[in-house]
């Protein structure tokens, strides 16, 4: 796989990662459009780059469109910039590039090394100058917005996007200087010098895409973590549901439909914890005073043993325990409850399996 193909793959992965967010607001849609335009530009350019031919002008025009959408994103985020001015500048740039390059523009290292006419030099100066200006603005905007962003994936993503924008601006500036030098009549071998700015462009694209996908990736990780917690809690929750079906306020399948996504998955984890606690409260009268745990035993295992014993006493119809026992005290935060009951559920599953008893598994989604 060539470097160009690898960059195209990275860009299209970024496009796919940002796709679910485009309905949130206009900024997300504009960022996605910028990524799509950039991905198309690289995809169009890759075959020519691999073959050593001139890159089609459409790839360069797509690069301008991608930069324009990035400029619009800066305006939407910072509340600065005039739309009419941005559109006019971009339209003038595109018109000039089309007119100046209508008979073809040298883009391969060999043809650039052979020499540039004044019109060809102007073509590259306008193109790279526009890209450099927009990318420097993007780096500044990311640094400005990052200061007010909350800590976490968003701030880290803005840092990566800002660094990527500045690296790509460095590419455009380097390419601009090479073209100006060659246009002035100084002999340059582009095959020797161009790989350096190209490396900046590749690194900048990777950083920009990684930063742009950091928030959705963080949400995906959060959702996967919540689903994992739902699965870990399932053995204990199933046993409680079988004993006290009234504590379950909503069927799992309906809950999954009503509360999708990362936030919905976390909400369902909290609901599951509350339902387990409601069942344990109803089960407490069947909990005998438990003997002290064996030395070195995990308290979660001790709690799971007590749960199994209380469920058995209730199933056999035994009278309330006298004296009764109590469940372990957990920290005040919901995260403490989730972590503790996850440990208890894991121990409950192992103990039920080792005892040869079947953990109830009613029909329906475990989520």
Coordinates of C-alpha atoms in Angstrom, one line a residue:
X1 CA 0.0 0.0 0.0
X2 CA 1.5 3.4 -1.0
X3 CA 1.5 6.4 1.2
X4 CA -1.2 8.0 -0.9
X5 CA -3.6 5.1 -0.6
X6 CA -2.9 5.0 3.2
X7 CA -3.9 8.7 3.4
X8 CA -7.0 8.1 1.4
X9 CA -8.0 5.2 3.7
X10 CA -7.4 7.4 6.8
X11 CA -9.5 10.2 5.3
X12 CA -12.4 8.0 4.4
X13 CA -12.3 6.4 7.8
X14 CA -12.6 9.9 9.2
X15 CA -15.6 10.6 7.0
X16 CA -17.3 7.4 8.2
X17 CA -16.6 8.2 11.8
X18 CA -18.0 11.7 11.5
X19 CA -21.1 10.6 9.5
X20 CA -23.4 9.9 12.6
X21 CA -22.8 13.4 13.9
X22 CA -23.8 15.4 10.9
X23 CA -27.4 15.8 12.1
X24 CA -26.4 17.4 15.3
X25 CA -25.8 20.9 14.0
X26 CA -24.5 22.8 11.0
X27 CA -20.9 22.8 12.2
X28 CA -20.8 19.0 12.2
X29 CA -22.1 19.0 8.7
X30 CA -19.6 21.5 7.5
X31 CA -16.7 19.6 9.1
X32 CA -17.9 16.4 7.5
X33 CA -18.1 18.2 4.1
X34 CA -14.5 19.4 4.4
X35 CA -13.4 15.8 5.2
X36 CA -15.3 14.4 2.2
X37 CA -13.8 17.0 -0.1
X38 CA -10.3 16.3 1.2
X39 CA -10.9 12.5 0.9
X40 CA -12.1 12.9 -2.7
X41 CA -9.1 15.1 -3.6
X42 CA -6.6 12.6 -2.3
X43 CA -8.5 9.7 -3.9
X44 CA -8.4 11.5 -7.3
X45 CA -4.7 12.3 -6.9
X46 CA -3.4 8.9 -5.8
X47 CA -3.4 7.1 -9.2
X48 CA -1.5 10.0 -10.8
X49 CA 1.0 10.3 -8.0
X50 CA 1.7 6.5 -8.1
X51 CA 2.2 6.7 -11.9
X52 CA 4.4 9.9 -11.7
X53 CA 1.9 11.8 -13.8
X54 CA 0.5 15.3 -13.3
X55 CA -2.3 15.3 -10.7
X56 CA -5.6 16.2 -12.3
X57 CA -6.7 19.8 -11.6
X58 CA -10.0 18.5 -10.2
X59 CA -8.1 17.2 -7.2
X60 CA -6.6 20.7 -6.6
X61 CA -10.1 22.3 -6.9
X62 CA -11.5 19.8 -4.4
X63 CA -8.7 20.8 -2.1
X64 CA -9.8 24.5 -2.4
X65 CA -13.4 23.4 -1.6
X66 CA -12.2 21.5 1.4
X67 CA -10.3 24.5 2.6
X68 CA -13.3 26.8 2.0
X69 CA -15.5 24.5 4.2
X70 CA -12.9 24.6 6.8
X71 CA -12.9 28.4 6.7
X72 CA -16.7 28.3 7.1
X73 CA -16.3 26.0 10.1
X74 CA -13.9 28.5 11.6
X75 CA -16.5 31.3 11.2
X76 CA -19.3 29.1 12.7
X77 CA -17.2 28.2 15.7
X78 CA -15.6 31.6 16.4
X79 CA -18.5 33.8 15.2
X80 CA -16.1 35.8 13.1
X81 CA -15.6 36.3 9.4
X82 CA -18.0 37.5 6.6
X83 CA -19.7 34.8 4.5
X84 CA -19.9 37.0 1.5
X85 CA -16.1 37.8 1.6
X86 CA -15.2 34.1 2.1
X87 CA -17.4 33.1 -0.8
X88 CA -16.1 35.8 -3.0
X89 CA -12.5 35.0 -2.3
X90 CA -13.0 31.3 -2.8
X91 CA -15.0 31.8 -6.0
X92 CA -12.3 34.1 -7.4
X93 CA -9.6 31.5 -6.5
X94 CA -11.5 28.7 -8.2
X95 CA -12.2 30.8 -11.3
X96 CA -8.5 31.9 -11.6
X97 CA -7.3 28.3 -11.2
X98 CA -9.7 27.0 -13.9
X99 CA -8.8 29.7 -16.3
X100 CA -5.0 29.5 -15.7
X101 CA -5.0 25.7 -15.8
X102 CA -7.4 25.1 -18.6
X103 CA -4.5 24.0 -20.9
X104 CA -2.9 21.9 -18.1
X105 CA -0.6 22.7 -15.3
X106 CA 2.7 20.9 -14.4
X107 CA 2.2 19.0 -11.2
X108 CA 4.6 16.0 -11.3
X109 CA 8.1 16.5 -9.9
X110 CA 9.7 16.0 -13.3
X111 CA 7.6 18.7 -15.0
X112 CA 8.0 21.1 -12.2
X113 CA 11.7 20.6 -12.3
X114 CA 11.7 21.3 -16.1
X115 CA 10.5 24.8 -15.5
X116 CA 7.5 27.0 -14.9
X117 CA 6.0 29.8 -17.0
X118 CA 4.8 33.0 -15.2
X119 CA 1.1 31.8 -15.6
X120 CA 1.9 28.4 -14.1
X121 CA 3.8 30.0 -11.3
X122 CA 0.8 32.2 -10.6
X123 CA -1.4 29.2 -10.6
X124 CA 0.6 27.5 -7.8
X125 CA 1.1 30.7 -5.9
X126 CA -2.7 31.3 -5.7
X127 CA -3.5 27.7 -4.9
X128 CA -0.9 27.2 -2.2
X129 CA -1.3 30.7 -0.8
X130 CA -5.0 30.2 -0.4
X131 CA -4.5 26.8 1.3
X132 CA -1.8 28.2 3.6
X133 CA -3.8 31.2 4.7
X134 CA -6.9 29.0 5.5
X135 CA -4.9 26.4 7.3
X136 CA -3.0 28.9 9.5
X137 CA -6.4 30.4 10.4
X138 CA -7.6 26.9 11.3
X139 CA -4.6 26.3 13.6
X140 CA -5.3 29.6 15.3
X141 CA -9.0 28.9 15.7
X142 CA -8.3 25.4 17.2
X143 CA -5.9 26.9 19.7
X144 CA -8.4 29.7 20.6
X145 CA -11.4 27.4 21.0
X146 CA -9.4 24.7 22.9
X147 CA -8.8 27.1 25.8
X148 CA -12.5 27.2 26.5
X149 CA -13.2 23.5 25.8
X150 CA -13.8 21.0 28.6
X151 CA -11.0 18.6 29.4
X152 CA -11.2 15.3 27.6
X153 CA -11.7 14.1 24.1
X154 CA -12.9 17.4 22.7
X155 CA -9.9 19.4 24.0
X156 CA -7.4 16.7 22.8
X157 CA -9.2 16.5 19.5
X158 CA -8.8 20.3 19.0
X159 CA -5.1 20.1 19.9
X160 CA -4.6 17.4 17.2
X161 CA -6.7 19.3 14.7
X162 CA -4.7 22.5 15.3
X163 CA -1.4 20.8 15.1
X164 CA -2.5 19.0 11.9
X165 CA -3.7 22.3 10.4
X166 CA -0.4 24.0 11.1
X167 CA 1.6 21.1 9.6
X168 CA -0.5 21.2 6.4
X169 CA 0.0 25.0 6.4
X170 CA 3.7 24.3 6.6
X171 CA 3.3 22.0 3.5
X172 CA 1.5 24.7 1.5
X173 CA 4.1 27.3 2.5
X174 CA 7.0 25.0 1.6
X175 CA 5.4 24.2 -1.8
X176 CA 4.8 27.9 -2.4
X177 CA 8.5 28.7 -1.7
X178 CA 9.7 25.9 -4.0
X179 CA 7.4 27.1 -6.8
X180 CA 8.5 30.8 -6.4
X181 CA 12.2 29.8 -6.4
X182 CA 11.7 27.7 -9.5
X183 CA 9.6 30.4 -11.2
X184 CA 12.4 32.9 -10.5
X185 CA 14.7 30.7 -12.7
X186 CA 16.6 28.9 -9.9
X187 CA 17.1 25.3 -10.8
X188 CA 15.5 22.9 -8.2
X189 CA 15.0 19.2 -8.4
X190 CA 11.5 18.8 -7.0
X191 CA 12.0 15.0 -6.7
X192 CA 14.6 15.9 -4.0
X193 CA 12.9 18.8 -2.2
X194 CA 9.2 18.1 -2.5
X195 CA 9.2 15.0 -0.2
X196 CA 9.8 17.2 2.8
X197 CA 6.6 19.3 2.5
X198 CA 4.8 16.2 1.4
X199 CA 5.7 14.6 4.7
X200 CA 4.3 17.6 6.6
X201 CA 1.1 17.2 4.6
X202 CA 0.8 13.5 5.4
X203 CA 1.4 14.0 9.1
X204 CA -1.0 17.0 9.2
X205 CA -3.8 15.0 7.5
X206 CA -3.4 12.2 9.9
X207 CA -3.5 14.5 12.9
X208 CA -6.4 16.5 11.6
X209 CA -8.5 13.4 10.9
X210 CA -7.6 11.9 14.3
X211 CA -8.5 15.1 16.1
X212 CA -11.8 15.4 14.2
X213 CA -12.8 11.8 15.0
X214 CA -11.7 12.0 18.7
X215 CA -15.1 13.0 20.1
X216 CA -17.2 10.4 18.2
X217 CA -14.6 7.7 19.0
X218 CA -14.8 8.7 22.7
X219 CA -18.6 8.4 22.5
X220 CA -18.2 5.0 20.9
X221 CA -15.9 3.8 23.6
X222 CA -18.3 5.1 26.2
X223 CA -21.2 3.3 24.6
X224 CA -19.2 0.0 24.3
X225 CA -18.2 0.4 28.0
X226 CA -21.8 0.8 29.0
X227 CA -22.9 -2.2 26.9
X228 CA -20.1 -4.2 28.6
X229 CA -21.4 -3.1 32.0
X230 CA -24.9 -4.2 31.0
X231 CA -23.6 -7.6 30.1
X232 CA -21.6 -7.9 33.3
X233 CA -24.7 -7.0 35.4
X234 CA -27.0 -9.4 33.5
X235 CA -26.6 -12.5 35.7
X236 CA -27.5 -10.7 38.9
X237 CA -30.2 -8.7 37.2
X238 CA -31.8 -11.8 35.6
X239 CA -32.0 -13.5 39.0
X240 CA -33.6 -10.4 40.6
X241 CA -36.0 -10.1 37.7
X242 CA -37.1 -13.7 38.1
X243 CA -37.7 -13.3 41.8
X244 CA -39.2 -9.8 41.7
X245 CA -40.5 -9.0 38.1
X246 CA -42.3 -5.9 39.4
X247 CA -39.0 -4.1 39.9
X248 CA -38.4 -4.0 36.1
X249 CA -40.2 -0.9 34.9
X250 CA -39.5 -1.4 31.2
X251 CA -38.8 -4.5 29.0
X252 CA -35.2 -4.6 27.9
X253 CA -36.0 -4.6 24.2
X254 CA -38.2 -1.5 24.5
X255 CA -35.5 0.2 26.7
X256 CA -32.9 -0.4 24.0
X257 CA -35.2 1.2 21.4
X258 CA -36.1 4.2 23.5
X259 CA -32.6 4.9 24.8
X260 CA -30.1 4.3 22.0
X261 CA -26.6 5.6 21.7
X262 CA -23.9 6.3 24.3
X263 CA -26.1 8.4 26.7
X264 CA -28.9 5.9 26.4
X265 CA -26.6 3.0 27.2
X266 CA -25.4 4.8 30.3
X267 CA -29.0 5.5 31.4
X268 CA -29.9 1.9 31.0
X269 CA -26.9 0.9 33.2
X270 CA -28.2 3.2 35.9
X271 CA -31.8 1.8 35.5
X272 CA -30.4 -1.7 35.8
X273 CA -28.5 -0.8 39.0
X274 CA -31.7 0.8 40.5
X275 CA -33.7 -2.3 39.6
X276 CA -31.1 -4.6 41.2
X277 CA -31.1 -2.4 44.3
X278 CA -34.9 -2.4 44.5
X279 CA -34.9 -6.2 44.3
X280 CA -32.2 -6.5 47.0
X281 CA -34.2 -4.3 49.2
X282 CA -37.2 -6.6 48.8
X283 CA -35.0 -9.6 49.4
X284 CA -33.4 -8.3 52.6
X285 CA -35.9 -9.9 54.9
X286 CA -34.7 -13.3 53.6
X287 CA -31.1 -12.4 54.2
X288 CA -29.8 -14.2 57.4
X289 CA -27.0 -12.7 59.5
X290 CA -24.1 -14.0 57.5
X291 CA -20.9 -15.3 59.2
X292 CA -17.7 -13.4 58.7
X293 CA -16.1 -13.9 55.3
X294 CA -13.1 -16.2 55.2
X295 CA -9.8 -14.5 55.4
X296 CA -8.7 -13.1 52.1
X297 CA -12.0 -13.6 50.4
X298 CA -13.2 -10.8 48.0
X299 CA -16.1 -8.9 49.7
X300 CA -18.0 -9.1 46.4
X301 CA -17.8 -12.9 46.6
X302 CA -19.2 -12.7 50.2
X303 CA -22.1 -10.5 49.0
X304 CA -22.8 -12.9 46.1
X305 CA -23.0 -15.8 48.5
X306 CA -25.4 -13.9 50.7
X307 CA -27.6 -13.1 47.6
X308 CA -27.7 -16.8 46.6
X309 CA -28.7 -17.8 50.1
X310 CA -31.4 -15.2 50.4
X311 CA -32.8 -16.2 47.0
X312 CA -32.9 -19.9 48.1
X313 CA -34.7 -19.0 51.3
X314 CA -37.3 -17.1 49.5
X315 CA -37.8 -19.8 46.9
X316 CA -38.3 -22.4 49.6
X317 CA -40.8 -20.1 51.4
X318 CA -38.9 -19.9 54.6
X319 CA -39.9 -17.3 57.1
X320 CA -38.0 -14.0 57.4
X321 CA -34.6 -14.3 58.8
X322 CA -34.2 -13.5 62.5
X323 CA -31.8 -11.9 63.1
X324 CA -31.6 -10.5 59.6
X325 CA -28.5 -9.5 57.8
X326 CA -27.6 -6.4 55.7
X327 CA -26.1 -5.7 52.4
X328 CA -22.7 -4.2 52.0
X329 CA -22.5 -0.4 52.2
X330 CA -21.3 1.2 49.0
X331 CA -20.1 4.8 48.2
X332 CA -22.6 7.6 47.5
X333 CA -21.9 7.9 43.8
X334 CA -23.7 6.0 41.0
X335 CA -20.3 5.0 39.6
X336 CA -19.5 3.3 42.9
X337 CA -22.8 1.3 42.7
X338 CA -22.1 0.3 39.1
X339 CA -18.5 -0.9 39.9
X340 CA -19.6 -2.8 43.1
X341 CA -22.6 -4.5 41.6
X342 CA -20.5 -5.4 38.5
X343 CA -18.1 -7.2 40.8
X344 CA -20.9 -8.9 42.7
X345 CA -22.6 -10.0 39.5
X346 CA -19.4 -11.5 38.2
X347 CA -19.0 -13.4 41.4
X348 CA -22.7 -14.4 41.5
X349 CA -22.3 -15.9 38.0
X350 CA -19.3 -18.0 38.9
X351 CA -20.8 -19.2 42.2
X352 CA -24.1 -20.2 40.5
X353 CA -22.2 -22.0 37.8
X354 CA -19.9 -23.9 40.3
X355 CA -23.0 -24.9 42.3
X356 CA -24.6 -26.4 39.2
X357 CA -27.5 -24.0 39.4
X358 CA -28.8 -22.4 36.3
X359 CA -28.7 -18.6 36.2
X360 CA -32.1 -17.5 34.9
X361 CA -32.0 -16.2 31.4
X362 CA -35.5 -14.9 30.4
X363 CA -36.2 -14.2 26.8
X364 CA -35.4 -10.7 25.5
X365 CA -32.5 -8.5 24.9
X366 CA -29.9 -8.5 27.7
X367 CA -29.7 -4.8 27.2

